[in-house]
Structure formats: structure tokens, C-alpha cells
PDB file of C-alpha atoms in Angstrom:
ATOM      1  CA  MET Y   1     -27.702  50.190 -19.425  1.00 82.00           C
ATOM      2  CA  LEU Y   2     -25.566  53.286 -18.999  1.00 88.00           C
ATOM      3  CA  LYS Y   3     -21.942  52.177 -19.147  1.00 92.00           C
ATOM      4  CA  LEU Y   4     -18.998  54.164 -17.846  1.00 94.00           C
ATOM      5  CA  GLY Y   5     -16.224  54.949 -20.321  1.00 95.00           C
ATOM      6  CA  THR Y   6     -18.288  54.465 -23.461  1.00 94.00           C
ATOM      7  CA  ILE Y   7     -19.859  56.620 -26.132  1.00 95.00           C
ATOM      8  CA  GLN Y   8     -23.544  55.852 -26.303  1.00 93.00           C
ATOM      9  CA  GLU Y   9     -26.932  57.220 -27.160  1.00 94.00           C
ATOM     10  CA  CYS Y  10     -29.061  58.523 -24.280  1.00 93.00           C
ATOM     11  CA  LYS Y  11     -32.529  60.079 -24.061  1.00 93.00           C
ATOM     12  CA  LEU Y  12     -33.169  63.486 -22.524  1.00 93.00           C
ATOM     13  CA  LEU Y  13     -35.455  62.914 -19.519  1.00 90.00           C
ATOM     14  CA  LYS Y  14     -35.804  66.400 -18.036  1.00 91.00           C
ATOM     15  CA  LYS Y  15     -34.160  69.792 -17.899  1.00 90.00           C
ATOM     16  CA  VAL Y  16     -33.013  71.643 -14.787  1.00 91.00           C
ATOM     17  CA  ASN Y  17     -31.261  74.962 -14.201  1.00 90.00           C
ATOM     18  CA  PHE Y  18     -27.800  73.340 -14.237  1.00 91.00           C
ATOM     19  CA  GLY Y  19     -28.324  71.010 -17.193  1.00 92.00           C
ATOM     20  CA  ALA Y  20     -30.381  68.025 -18.252  1.00 93.00           C
ATOM     21  CA  TYR Y  21     -30.753  64.477 -17.024  1.00 93.00           C
ATOM     22  CA  LEU Y  22     -30.263  61.667 -19.490  1.00 94.00           C
ATOM     23  CA  ILE Y  23     -31.466  58.063 -19.296  1.00 89.00           C
ATOM     24  CA  ASP Y  24     -30.891  54.767 -21.070  1.00 89.00           C
ATOM     25  CA  PRO Y  25     -33.409  54.830 -23.961  1.00 90.00           C
ATOM     26  CA  GLU Y  26     -33.731  51.032 -23.830  1.00 87.00           C
ATOM     27  CA  GLU Y  27     -34.682  50.867 -20.135  1.00 84.00           C
ATOM     28  CA  THR Y  28     -38.373  49.994 -19.776  1.00 83.00           C
ATOM     29  CA  ASP Y  29     -38.525  50.507 -16.015  1.00 86.00           C
ATOM     30  CA  TYR Y  30     -39.081  54.263 -15.750  1.00 82.00           C
ATOM     31  CA  ALA Y  31     -38.327  54.455 -12.020  1.00 88.00           C
ATOM     32  CA  LYS Y  32     -35.027  52.601 -12.500  1.00 88.00           C
ATOM     33  CA  ALA Y  33     -34.111  54.763 -15.480  1.00 84.00           C
ATOM     34  CA  GLU Y  34     -34.721  57.901 -13.425  1.00 87.00           C
ATOM     35  CA  ARG Y  35     -32.620  56.583 -10.511  1.00 89.00           C
ATOM     36  CA  GLU Y  36     -29.711  55.844 -12.878  1.00 88.00           C
ATOM     37  CA  SER Y  37     -29.979  59.058 -14.888  1.00 90.00           C
ATOM     38  CA  VAL Y  38     -26.830  61.123 -15.531  1.00 92.00           C
ATOM     39  CA  LEU Y  39     -26.349  64.850 -15.823  1.00 94.00           C
ATOM     40  CA  LEU Y  40     -25.374  66.652 -19.007  1.00 94.00           C
ATOM     41  CA  PRO Y  41     -24.131  70.099 -17.811  1.00 94.00           C
ATOM     42  CA  ALA Y  42     -26.024  73.179 -18.986  1.00 92.00           C
ATOM     43  CA  LYS Y  43     -23.014  74.539 -20.866  1.00 93.00           C
ATOM     44  CA  GLU Y  44     -23.243  71.566 -23.240  1.00 91.00           C
ATOM     45  CA  LEU Y  45     -26.958  71.876 -23.887  1.00 90.00           C
ATOM     46  CA  GLU Y  46     -28.143  73.424 -27.141  1.00 89.00           C
ATOM     47  CA  ASN Y  47     -31.736  73.213 -28.345  1.00 86.00           C
ATOM     48  CA  GLU Y  48     -32.388  69.590 -27.454  1.00 88.00           C
ATOM     49  CA  GLU Y  49     -35.938  68.757 -26.385  1.00 88.00           C
ATOM     50  CA  ILE Y  50     -37.239  66.289 -23.808  1.00 91.00           C
ATOM     51  CA  GLY Y  51     -37.388  62.811 -25.314  1.00 90.00           C
ATOM     52  CA  GLU Y  52     -34.656  63.597 -27.851  1.00 91.00           C
ATOM     53  CA  ARG Y  53     -31.726  61.217 -28.190  1.00 93.00           C
ATOM     54  CA  ILE Y  54     -28.212  62.573 -27.668  1.00 94.00           C
ATOM     55  CA  THR Y  55     -24.855  60.842 -28.249  1.00 95.00           C
ATOM     56  CA  VAL Y  56     -22.587  61.357 -25.235  1.00 96.00           C
ATOM     57  CA  PHE Y  57     -19.553  59.962 -23.442  1.00 96.00           C
ATOM     58  CA  LEU Y  58     -19.967  58.837 -19.841  1.00 95.00           C
ATOM     59  CA  TYR Y  59     -17.214  59.401 -17.269  1.00 94.00           C
ATOM     60  CA  ARG Y  60     -16.871  60.595 -13.670  1.00 91.00           C
ATOM     61  CA  ASP Y  61     -16.524  64.188 -12.499  1.00 86.00           C
ATOM     62  CA  SER Y  62     -14.205  65.475  -9.754  1.00 82.00           C
ATOM     63  CA  GLU Y  63     -16.670  64.180  -7.130  1.00 84.00           C
ATOM     64  CA  ASP Y  64     -16.769  60.698  -8.693  1.00 86.00           C
ATOM     65  CA  ARG Y  65     -20.318  61.124 -10.012  1.00 87.00           C
ATOM     66  CA  MET Y  66     -21.119  59.697 -13.420  1.00 91.00           C
ATOM     67  CA  ILE Y  67     -21.598  62.547 -15.845  1.00 93.00           C
ATOM     68  CA  ALA Y  68     -22.225  62.971 -19.571  1.00 95.00           C
ATOM     69  CA  THR Y  69     -20.392  65.067 -22.123  1.00 95.00           C
ATOM     70  CA  LYS Y  70     -20.836  65.621 -25.845  1.00 95.00           C
ATOM     71  CA  ARG Y  71     -17.065  65.867 -26.205  1.00 94.00           C
ATOM     72  CA  LYS Y  72     -15.401  62.728 -27.497  1.00 95.00           C
ATOM     73  CA  PRO Y  73     -12.278  61.595 -25.630  1.00 96.00           C
ATOM     74  CA  LEU Y  74      -9.177  60.481 -27.481  1.00 97.00           C
ATOM     75  CA  LEU Y  75      -9.578  57.011 -25.935  1.00 97.00           C
ATOM     76  CA  THR Y  76     -12.548  55.108 -24.529  1.00 97.00           C
ATOM     77  CA  LEU Y  77     -12.716  52.118 -22.189  1.00 96.00           C
ATOM     78  CA  GLY Y  78     -10.454  49.267 -23.382  1.00 96.00           C
ATOM     79  CA  GLU Y  79      -8.826  51.273 -26.178  1.00 96.00           C
ATOM     80  CA  VAL Y  80      -5.061  51.718 -26.614  1.00 96.00           C
ATOM     81  CA  GLY Y  81      -3.339  54.856 -27.843  1.00 95.00           C
ATOM     82  CA  LYS Y  82      -0.889  57.653 -27.086  1.00 95.00           C
ATOM     83  CA  LEU Y  83      -1.793  60.509 -24.754  1.00 96.00           C
ATOM     84  CA  ARG Y  84       0.221  63.502 -23.598  1.00 96.00           C
ATOM     85  CA  VAL Y  85       1.233  63.831 -19.940  1.00 97.00           C
ATOM     86  CA  SER Y  86      -0.196  67.090 -18.620  1.00 96.00           C
ATOM     87  CA  GLN Y  87       0.934  66.784 -15.005  1.00 95.00           C
ATOM     88  CA  VAL Y  88       2.986  64.575 -12.675  1.00 95.00           C
ATOM     89  CA  ASN Y  89       2.573  64.656  -8.898  1.00 94.00           C
ATOM     90  CA  LYS Y  90       2.939  62.440  -5.829  1.00 90.00           C
ATOM     91  CA  MET Y  91      -0.086  60.329  -6.781  1.00 89.00           C
ATOM     92  CA  GLY Y  92       0.975  59.600 -10.345  1.00 94.00           C
ATOM     93  CA  ALA Y  93       0.499  61.266 -13.710  1.00 97.00           C
ATOM     94  CA  PHE Y  94      -2.450  62.887 -15.427  1.00 97.00           C
ATOM     95  CA  LEU Y  95      -3.035  62.598 -19.162  1.00 97.00           C
ATOM     96  CA  ASP Y  96      -4.830  64.916 -21.550  1.00 97.00           C
ATOM     97  CA  TRP Y  97      -7.490  62.847 -23.302  1.00 96.00           C
ATOM     98  CA  GLY Y  98      -9.594  65.700 -24.610  1.00 95.00           C
ATOM     99  CA  LEU Y  99     -11.935  66.201 -21.633  1.00 93.00           C
ATOM    100  CA  GLU Y 100     -12.026  68.812 -18.858  1.00 88.00           C
ATOM    101  CA  LYS Y 101     -10.894  66.248 -16.279  1.00 91.00           C
ATOM    102  CA  ASP Y 102      -7.564  64.592 -17.117  1.00 95.00           C
ATOM    103  CA  LEU Y 103      -7.151  60.809 -17.112  1.00 96.00           C
ATOM    104  CA  PHE Y 104      -5.246  59.397 -14.130  1.00 96.00           C
ATOM    105  CA  LEU Y 105      -2.158  57.194 -14.645  1.00 97.00           C
ATOM    106  CA  PRO Y 106      -1.214  55.658 -11.250  1.00 96.00           C
ATOM    107  CA  PHE Y 107       2.453  55.052 -10.428  1.00 94.00           C
ATOM    108  CA  ARG Y 108       1.835  51.315 -10.156  1.00 94.00           C
ATOM    109  CA  GLN Y 109       0.530  51.302 -13.739  1.00 95.00           C
ATOM    110  CA  GLN Y 110       3.668  52.948 -15.145  1.00 93.00           C
ATOM    111  CA  THR Y 111       6.236  50.685 -16.826  1.00 88.00           C
ATOM    112  CA  GLY Y 112       8.774  53.511 -16.997  1.00 85.00           C
ATOM    113  CA  LYS Y 113       9.254  57.037 -15.712  1.00 87.00           C
ATOM    114  CA  VAL Y 114       7.022  59.616 -17.381  1.00 91.00           C
ATOM    115  CA  GLU Y 115       7.485  63.366 -17.626  1.00 92.00           C
ATOM    116  CA  GLU Y 116       5.242  66.325 -18.333  1.00 94.00           C
ATOM    117  CA  GLY Y 117       4.738  66.823 -22.067  1.00 94.00           C
ATOM    118  CA  GLN Y 118       5.718  63.242 -22.930  1.00 93.00           C
ATOM    119  CA  MET Y 119       3.494  61.083 -25.148  1.00 94.00           C
ATOM    120  CA  VAL Y 120       2.824  57.714 -23.521  1.00 95.00           C
ATOM    121  CA  LEU Y 121       1.123  54.589 -24.810  1.00 95.00           C
ATOM    122  CA  VAL Y 122      -1.728  53.598 -22.495  1.00 97.00           C
ATOM    123  CA  ALA Y 123      -4.990  51.682 -22.282  1.00 97.00           C
ATOM    124  CA  VAL Y 124      -8.119  52.838 -20.449  1.00 97.00           C
ATOM    125  CA  TYR Y 125      -9.555  50.627 -17.705  1.00 97.00           C
ATOM    126  CA  THR Y 126     -11.736  50.877 -14.589  1.00 95.00           C
ATOM    127  CA  ASP Y 127     -10.095  50.445 -11.187  1.00 93.00           C
ATOM    128  CA  LYS Y 128     -11.531  48.721  -8.096  1.00 92.00           C
ATOM    129  CA  SER Y 129     -13.483  51.859  -7.250  1.00 89.00           C
ATOM    130  CA  ASP Y 130     -15.080  51.891 -10.714  1.00 91.00           C
ATOM    131  CA  ARG Y 131     -13.138  54.949 -11.800  1.00 93.00           C
ATOM    132  CA  LEU Y 132     -11.627  55.414 -15.242  1.00 96.00           C
ATOM    133  CA  CYS Y 133      -7.829  55.215 -15.177  1.00 97.00           C
ATOM    134  CA  SER Y 134      -5.019  54.445 -17.591  1.00 97.00           C
ATOM    135  CA  THR Y 135      -2.237  51.887 -17.613  1.00 97.00           C
ATOM    136  CA  MET Y 136       1.024  51.490 -19.509  1.00 95.00           C
ATOM    137  CA  ASN Y 137       0.617  47.719 -19.115  1.00 94.00           C
ATOM    138  CA  VAL Y 138      -1.210  47.516 -22.426  1.00 95.00           C
ATOM    139  CA  TYR Y 139      -0.495  43.825 -23.146  1.00 94.00           C
ATOM    140  CA  PRO Y 140      -4.012  42.557 -22.222  1.00 95.00           C
ATOM    141  CA  TYR Y 141      -5.620  45.167 -24.471  1.00 96.00           C
ATOM    142  CA  LEU Y 142      -3.665  44.476 -27.674  1.00 95.00           C
ATOM    143  CA  GLU Y 143      -4.970  42.363 -30.533  1.00 93.00           C
ATOM    144  CA  GLU Y 144      -3.194  39.078 -31.209  1.00 89.00           C
ATOM    145  CA  ARG Y 145      -4.175  38.672 -34.857  1.00 89.00           C
ATOM    146  CA  SER Y 146      -2.589  41.207 -37.172  1.00 92.00           C
ATOM    147  CA  PRO Y 147      -2.599  41.569 -40.991  1.00 93.00           C
ATOM    148  CA  TYR Y 148       1.204  41.176 -41.118  1.00 93.00           C
ATOM    149  CA  HIS Y 149       3.285  38.258 -42.401  1.00 92.00           C
ATOM    150  CA  THR Y 150       6.906  37.134 -42.131  1.00 91.00           C
ATOM    151  CA  GLY Y 151       9.199  39.671 -43.793  1.00 86.00           C
ATOM    152  CA  ASP Y 152       6.730  42.580 -43.614  1.00 90.00           C
ATOM    153  CA  ASP Y 153       8.028  45.953 -42.442  1.00 88.00           C
ATOM    154  CA  VAL Y 154       6.320  47.212 -39.283  1.00 92.00           C
ATOM    155  CA  LYS Y 155       6.525  50.062 -36.807  1.00 91.00           C
ATOM    156  CA  GLY Y 156       5.397  50.242 -33.215  1.00 92.00           C
ATOM    157  CA  THR Y 157       5.949  51.468 -29.672  1.00 93.00           C
ATOM    158  CA  VAL Y 158       8.031  49.733 -27.001  1.00 91.00           C
ATOM    159  CA  TYR Y 159       5.939  49.504 -23.832  1.00 91.00           C
ATOM    160  CA  GLU Y 160       7.645  46.969 -21.545  1.00 89.00           C
ATOM    161  CA  GLU Y 161      10.931  45.128 -21.007  1.00 86.00           C
ATOM    162  CA  SER Y 162      11.493  41.572 -19.785  1.00 85.00           C
ATOM    163  CA  ASP Y 163      14.917  40.292 -18.778  1.00 81.00           C
ATOM    164  CA  GLN Y 164      13.845  36.848 -19.956  1.00 84.00           C
ATOM    165  CA  TYR Y 165      11.939  37.549 -23.148  1.00 86.00           C
ATOM    166  CA  GLY Y 166      13.070  40.921 -24.531  1.00 87.00           C
ATOM    167  CA  PHE Y 167      11.064  44.044 -25.347  1.00 89.00           C
ATOM    168  CA  PHE Y 168       7.307  44.063 -25.827  1.00 92.00           C
ATOM    169  CA  VAL Y 169       6.032  46.208 -28.677  1.00 94.00           C
ATOM    170  CA  ALA Y 170       2.609  47.437 -29.744  1.00 95.00           C
ATOM    171  CA  VAL Y 171       2.752  47.333 -33.553  1.00 95.00           C
ATOM    172  CA  ASP Y 172       0.676  50.206 -34.955  1.00 94.00           C
ATOM    173  CA  ASP Y 173      -0.132  50.770 -31.242  1.00 92.00           C
ATOM    174  CA  ARG Y 174      -2.615  47.930 -31.719  1.00 94.00           C
ATOM    175  CA  TYR Y 175      -1.065  44.494 -32.259  1.00 95.00           C
ATOM    176  CA  SER Y 176       0.930  42.361 -29.824  1.00 94.00           C
ATOM    177  CA  ALA Y 177       4.598  41.805 -30.691  1.00 94.00           C
ATOM    178  CA  ILE Y 178       7.990  41.217 -29.116  1.00 92.00           C
ATOM    179  CA  ILE Y 179      11.616  41.881 -29.960  1.00 90.00           C
ATOM    180  CA  PRO Y 180      13.224  38.648 -28.650  1.00 86.00           C
ATOM    181  CA  ARG Y 181      16.160  39.110 -26.293  1.00 80.00           C
ATOM    182  CA  LYS Y 182      18.580  37.747 -28.913  1.00 75.00           C
ATOM    183  CA  GLU Y 183      17.411  40.490 -31.305  1.00 73.00           C
ATOM    184  CA  CYS Y 184      17.853  43.327 -28.810  1.00 69.00           C
ATOM    185  CA  TYR Y 185      20.828  45.258 -30.153  1.00 62.00           C
ATOM    186  CA  GLY Y 186      21.837  48.732 -29.102  1.00 60.00           C
ATOM    187  CA  THR Y 187      19.857  50.867 -26.662  1.00 68.00           C
ATOM    188  CA  ILE Y 188      16.110  50.331 -26.494  1.00 78.00           C
ATOM    189  CA  CYS Y 189      13.930  52.261 -24.036  1.00 82.00           C
ATOM    190  CA  ILE Y 190      10.300  52.199 -22.952  1.00 86.00           C
ATOM    191  CA  GLY Y 191       8.346  54.553 -25.195  1.00 87.00           C
ATOM    192  CA  ASP Y 192      10.719  54.250 -28.159  1.00 86.00           C
ATOM    193  CA  GLU Y 193       9.106  54.120 -31.579  1.00 88.00           C
ATOM    194  CA  ILE Y 194      10.857  51.388 -33.534  1.00 85.00           C
ATOM    195  CA  ARG Y 195      10.881  50.137 -37.093  1.00 86.00           C
ATOM    196  CA  GLY Y 196      11.628  46.536 -37.950  1.00 86.00           C
ATOM    197  CA  ARG Y 197      10.409  43.551 -39.869  1.00 87.00           C
ATOM    198  CA  VAL Y 198       8.407  40.510 -38.892  1.00 91.00           C
ATOM    199  CA  GLY Y 199      10.784  37.629 -38.169  1.00 88.00           C
ATOM    200  CA  ASN Y 200       7.928  35.200 -37.803  1.00 90.00           C
ATOM    201  CA  VAL Y 201       4.271  35.004 -36.828  1.00 93.00           C
ATOM    202  CA  ARG Y 202       3.660  32.764 -33.829  1.00 90.00           C
ATOM    203  CA  LYS Y 203       0.842  30.237 -33.661  1.00 90.00           C
ATOM    204  CA  ASP Y 204      -1.133  32.543 -31.370  1.00 89.00           C
ATOM    205  CA  GLY Y 205      -0.858  35.316 -33.969  1.00 89.00           C
ATOM    206  CA  LYS Y 206       1.623  37.464 -32.060  1.00 91.00           C
ATOM    207  CA  LEU Y 207       4.602  38.851 -33.942  1.00 94.00           C
ATOM    208  CA  ASN Y 208       8.311  38.354 -33.391  1.00 92.00           C
ATOM    209  CA  ILE Y 209      10.166  41.418 -34.664  1.00 90.00           C
ATOM    210  CA  SER Y 210      13.730  41.952 -35.775  1.00 84.00           C
ATOM    211  CA  ILE Y 211      15.092  45.484 -35.768  1.00 80.00           C
ATOM    212  CA  ARG Y 212      18.168  44.411 -37.715  1.00 68.00           C
ATOM    213  CA  GLU Y 213      18.314  44.802 -41.474  1.00 56.00           C
ATOM    214  CA  LYS Y 214      18.450  41.755 -43.712  1.00 51.00           C
ATOM    215  CA  ALA Y 215      21.951  40.274 -43.785  1.00 45.00           C
ATOM    216  CA  TYR Y 216      22.963  41.695 -47.169  1.00 46.00           C
ATOM    217  CA  LEU Y 217      21.907  45.188 -46.046  1.00 52.00           C
ATOM    218  CA  GLN Y 218      23.338  44.927 -42.549  1.00 59.00           C
ATOM    219  CA  ILE Y 219      26.843  43.770 -43.508  1.00 70.00           C
ATOM    220  CA  GLU Y 220      28.144  47.261 -44.379  1.00 76.00           C
ATOM    221  CA  PRO Y 221      27.176  48.955 -41.075  1.00 75.00           C
ATOM    222  CA  ASP Y 222      28.401  45.876 -39.172  1.00 77.00           C
ATOM    223  CA  MET Y 223      31.826  46.124 -40.816  1.00 79.00           C
ATOM    224  CA  GLU Y 224      31.962  49.822 -39.940  1.00 84.00           C
ATOM    225  CA  LYS Y 225      31.240  48.999 -36.304  1.00 80.00           C
ATOM    226  CA  VAL Y 226      34.085  46.462 -36.219  1.00 80.00           C
ATOM    227  CA  LEU Y 227      36.507  48.933 -37.805  1.00 84.00           C
ATOM    228  CA  ASP Y 228      35.486  51.684 -35.370  1.00 85.00           C
ATOM    229  CA  LEU Y 229      36.003  49.338 -32.418  1.00 84.00           C
ATOM    230  CA  LEU Y 230      39.422  48.339 -33.753  1.00 84.00           C
ATOM    231  CA  GLU Y 231      40.378  52.000 -33.847  1.00 85.00           C
ATOM    232  CA  ASP Y 232      39.148  52.459 -30.272  1.00 85.00           C
ATOM    233  CA  TYR Y 233      41.339  49.561 -29.114  1.00 84.00           C
ATOM    234  CA  GLY Y 234      44.459  50.707 -30.927  1.00 85.00           C
ATOM    235  CA  GLY Y 235      44.113  48.306 -33.854  1.00 83.00           C
ATOM    236  CA  VAL Y 236      43.725  45.008 -31.950  1.00 85.00           C
ATOM    237  CA  LEU Y 237      40.419  43.656 -30.648  1.00 86.00           C
ATOM    238  CA  PRO Y 238      40.477  42.339 -27.073  1.00 82.00           C
ATOM    239  CA  PHE Y 239      38.350  39.364 -28.148  1.00 82.00           C
ATOM    240  CA  THR Y 240      37.941  37.052 -31.152  1.00 76.00           C
ATOM    241  CA  GLU Y 241      35.141  35.246 -32.948  1.00 77.00           C
ATOM    242  CA  LYS Y 242      35.251  32.670 -30.157  1.00 79.00           C
ATOM    243  CA  ALA Y 243      34.222  35.233 -27.531  1.00 78.00           C
ATOM    244  CA  ASP Y 244      31.094  34.881 -25.440  1.00 79.00           C
ATOM    245  CA  PRO Y 245      28.025  36.109 -27.416  1.00 77.00           C
ATOM    246  CA  ASP Y 246      27.133  38.499 -24.582  1.00 78.00           C
ATOM    247  CA  VAL Y 247      30.537  40.198 -24.900  1.00 79.00           C
ATOM    248  CA  ILE Y 248      30.064  40.672 -28.639  1.00 77.00           C
ATOM    249  CA  ARG Y 249      26.531  41.982 -28.156  1.00 75.00           C
ATOM    250  CA  ARG Y 250      27.677  44.408 -25.448  1.00 77.00           C
ATOM    251  CA  GLU Y 251      30.600  45.751 -27.467  1.00 79.00           C
ATOM    252  CA  LEU Y 252      29.086  45.812 -30.938  1.00 76.00           C
ATOM    253  CA  GLY Y 253      25.324  45.352 -30.656  1.00 73.00           C
ATOM    254  CA  MET Y 254      25.311  42.314 -32.934  1.00 72.00           C
ATOM    255  CA  SER Y 255      25.091  38.550 -32.684  1.00 70.00           C
ATOM    256  CA  LYS Y 256      28.088  36.223 -32.790  1.00 74.00           C
ATOM    257  CA  ASN Y 257      27.220  35.072 -36.329  1.00 73.00           C
ATOM    258  CA  GLU Y 258      26.881  38.661 -37.516  1.00 75.00           C
ATOM    259  CA  PHE Y 259      30.253  39.490 -35.984  1.00 79.00           C
ATOM    260  CA  LYS Y 260      31.891  36.505 -37.683  1.00 80.00           C
ATOM    261  CA  ARG Y 261      30.320  37.480 -41.009  1.00 79.00           C
ATOM    262  CA  ALA Y 262      31.543  41.082 -40.715  1.00 80.00           C
ATOM    263  CA  VAL Y 263      35.076  39.995 -39.758  1.00 81.00           C
ATOM    264  CA  GLY Y 264      35.086  37.483 -42.618  1.00 80.00           C
ATOM    265  CA  HIS Y 265      34.214  40.190 -45.132  1.00 77.00           C
ATOM    266  CA  LEU Y 266      36.838  42.532 -43.713  1.00 81.00           C
ATOM    267  CA  TYR Y 267      39.430  39.757 -43.929  1.00 78.00           C
ATOM    268  CA  LYS Y 268      38.576  39.084 -47.595  1.00 81.00           C
ATOM    269  CA  MET Y 269      38.898  42.812 -48.268  1.00 81.00           C
ATOM    270  CA  ARG Y 270      42.292  42.743 -46.475  1.00 85.00           C
ATOM    271  CA  LYS Y 271      41.182  45.338 -43.972  1.00 83.00           C
ATOM    272  CA  VAL Y 272      41.871  43.040 -41.018  1.00 82.00           C
ATOM    273  CA  ASP Y 273      44.386  40.310 -40.311  1.00 84.00           C
ATOM    274  CA  ILE Y 274      43.681  37.253 -38.187  1.00 85.00           C
ATOM    275  CA  SER Y 275      46.798  35.681 -36.699  1.00 79.00           C
ATOM    276  CA  ASP Y 276      48.114  34.510 -33.343  1.00 77.00           C
ATOM    277  CA  GLY Y 277      44.549  34.379 -32.066  1.00 76.00           C
ATOM    278  CA  LYS Y 278      44.097  38.131 -32.611  1.00 84.00           C
ATOM    279  CA  ILE Y 279      42.030  40.285 -34.948  1.00 86.00           C
ATOM    280  CA  ARG Y 280      44.168  43.209 -36.090  1.00 83.00           C
ATOM    281  CA  LEU Y 281      43.516  46.235 -38.208  1.00 85.00           C
ATOM    282  CA  VAL Y 282      45.548  46.277 -41.431  1.00 81.00           C
ATOM    283  CA  LYS Y 283      47.014  49.742 -41.798  1.00 73.00           C
ATOM    284  CA  GLU Y 284      47.063  51.219 -45.249  1.00 65.00           C
ATOM    285  CA  VAL Y 285      50.473  51.945 -46.765  1.00 47.00           C
TER     286      VAL Y 285
END
């Protein structure tokens, strides 16, 4: 069976002035094979003979007819990867995937705004009209079982945000992962390439990722953040270790425990003073 969006082997049935018609080499019903034949344009023909098998990719031309090409696209049906935006118009975006006709990315399949020249992570699917399109909602196309374990360093692409859960990440642009909301420090945007480590591997195989360093490595930059904020507020923080975690995360991009640990280290180093319910910067004399 000839299948749209796939690379497969076809048999050359006959030649015409504008190319050659290819059929499924496994189809035993000749009449059916001829009805379902697809065109390989003349400009892609070389010295192939009738009956010869040719490896091609099947997609649709500008008139929505299934057509064959010897060129291999950067992504095939169901695959996930990054493609460059070649054009954006009122209908959506068009992506360069290595063929003459660009791959369509509808507005409703975009998880964030895209611009010409941008690399976007997408999956290839067929829409209701049986046309090849792309989507930034890659979650259903990612693998759940990865080779990574707790503590492993990983890198991936952020492809979606959830107010409830956090940021969804495609590790190696292949495996399903999430940065939990409590681990979301600083500014994270759709399309960002992040580095982190595996916090834990869930029972379903998906990864929870932390983009914070291990505590003993993170303490120095955390202390610097506290000192910088003290300077910004004239030497006295407007909140203490008892503040709401959301306030601490908004101001410093760290958890409440990390804030308390940083302040504790600064206190031991006599760089801050804690008295009268205030955290104050100790000025050097």
C-alpha cells in the first residue's frame, strides 16, 4: 500500500512525457495498482527502467495530488524534529523540510508565536483532509522510555507551558519530560533549549527535570542573588525567610528552602544581619 508521508520502495510501472508512474510492488491486483499509481516528475528520472524499484518519499503537490520524490525530507510522518520557518502569513507558517513544497504549520497547532527564520520543534501528522502538516504539540509523538536515570545531565527543547504542571520539554527532541512548576525559576520560553538534570524518572518512564544546580554548586550564585537584591533595596530586604514562596520565587528565582540556605550562609559569613524581623546587609568597614 502506498502510504503518504513515508519513504518506501515503489516499482516503475510506465513512463510518460512528464515523468513516470510508480506502483506498490507488493500489490497483486494490477488494475488496483494502476489506479493508485503516483507520479515521479520527469526532472527526477535518471536511467530507471520499467519494472525497476525506486526508493521515494510520498507527499502531496500544490494541487493535493499524491506525488513521489527521490529527495528525502528532514522529517517524515510521526517524526519529531526542528525545522526552520520559511514564511508566515494569515493562514499560518510554512517550514522548510527539504522539499520543493514547504510543510504547513497551522496557527491552531502553534504553542507560541513563530517568526521567519526561527527553528521550531514540530511533529508531522496528517490533517482531516489527509494532507501532511506539522504541529508544535509534539507531546503525543514523544517517546516515554528514555535511557536516562536520576541525576543524569540532559538537554532538550521547551515546547509547551502549563499553569498547573510547569514546562514540557522534549529531551534530545525525542523523549517526554517536564520541568515541574516548583522547579521553574527565572524566565523560560517556548522554544528555549535548556540544560538540566533528571530529578526522577516517573513510573510511566517520563522524566522530571531540574534546571537548578545541585545544592553545593548552587549556593554561591544564590548568595550573589540575595546580595544583589539587598543592594537594590538599599540594604534591607522587604521580606524575610517567612515570606510566601511565590514572593521569593518572583524576586529571586529560587525556592523558599534555597533562599533560607543562602541567607544562612551569608549570616555565617557575617555578610548579612538578621534582627528585628529584618534581613540587612552588613556594610564593610
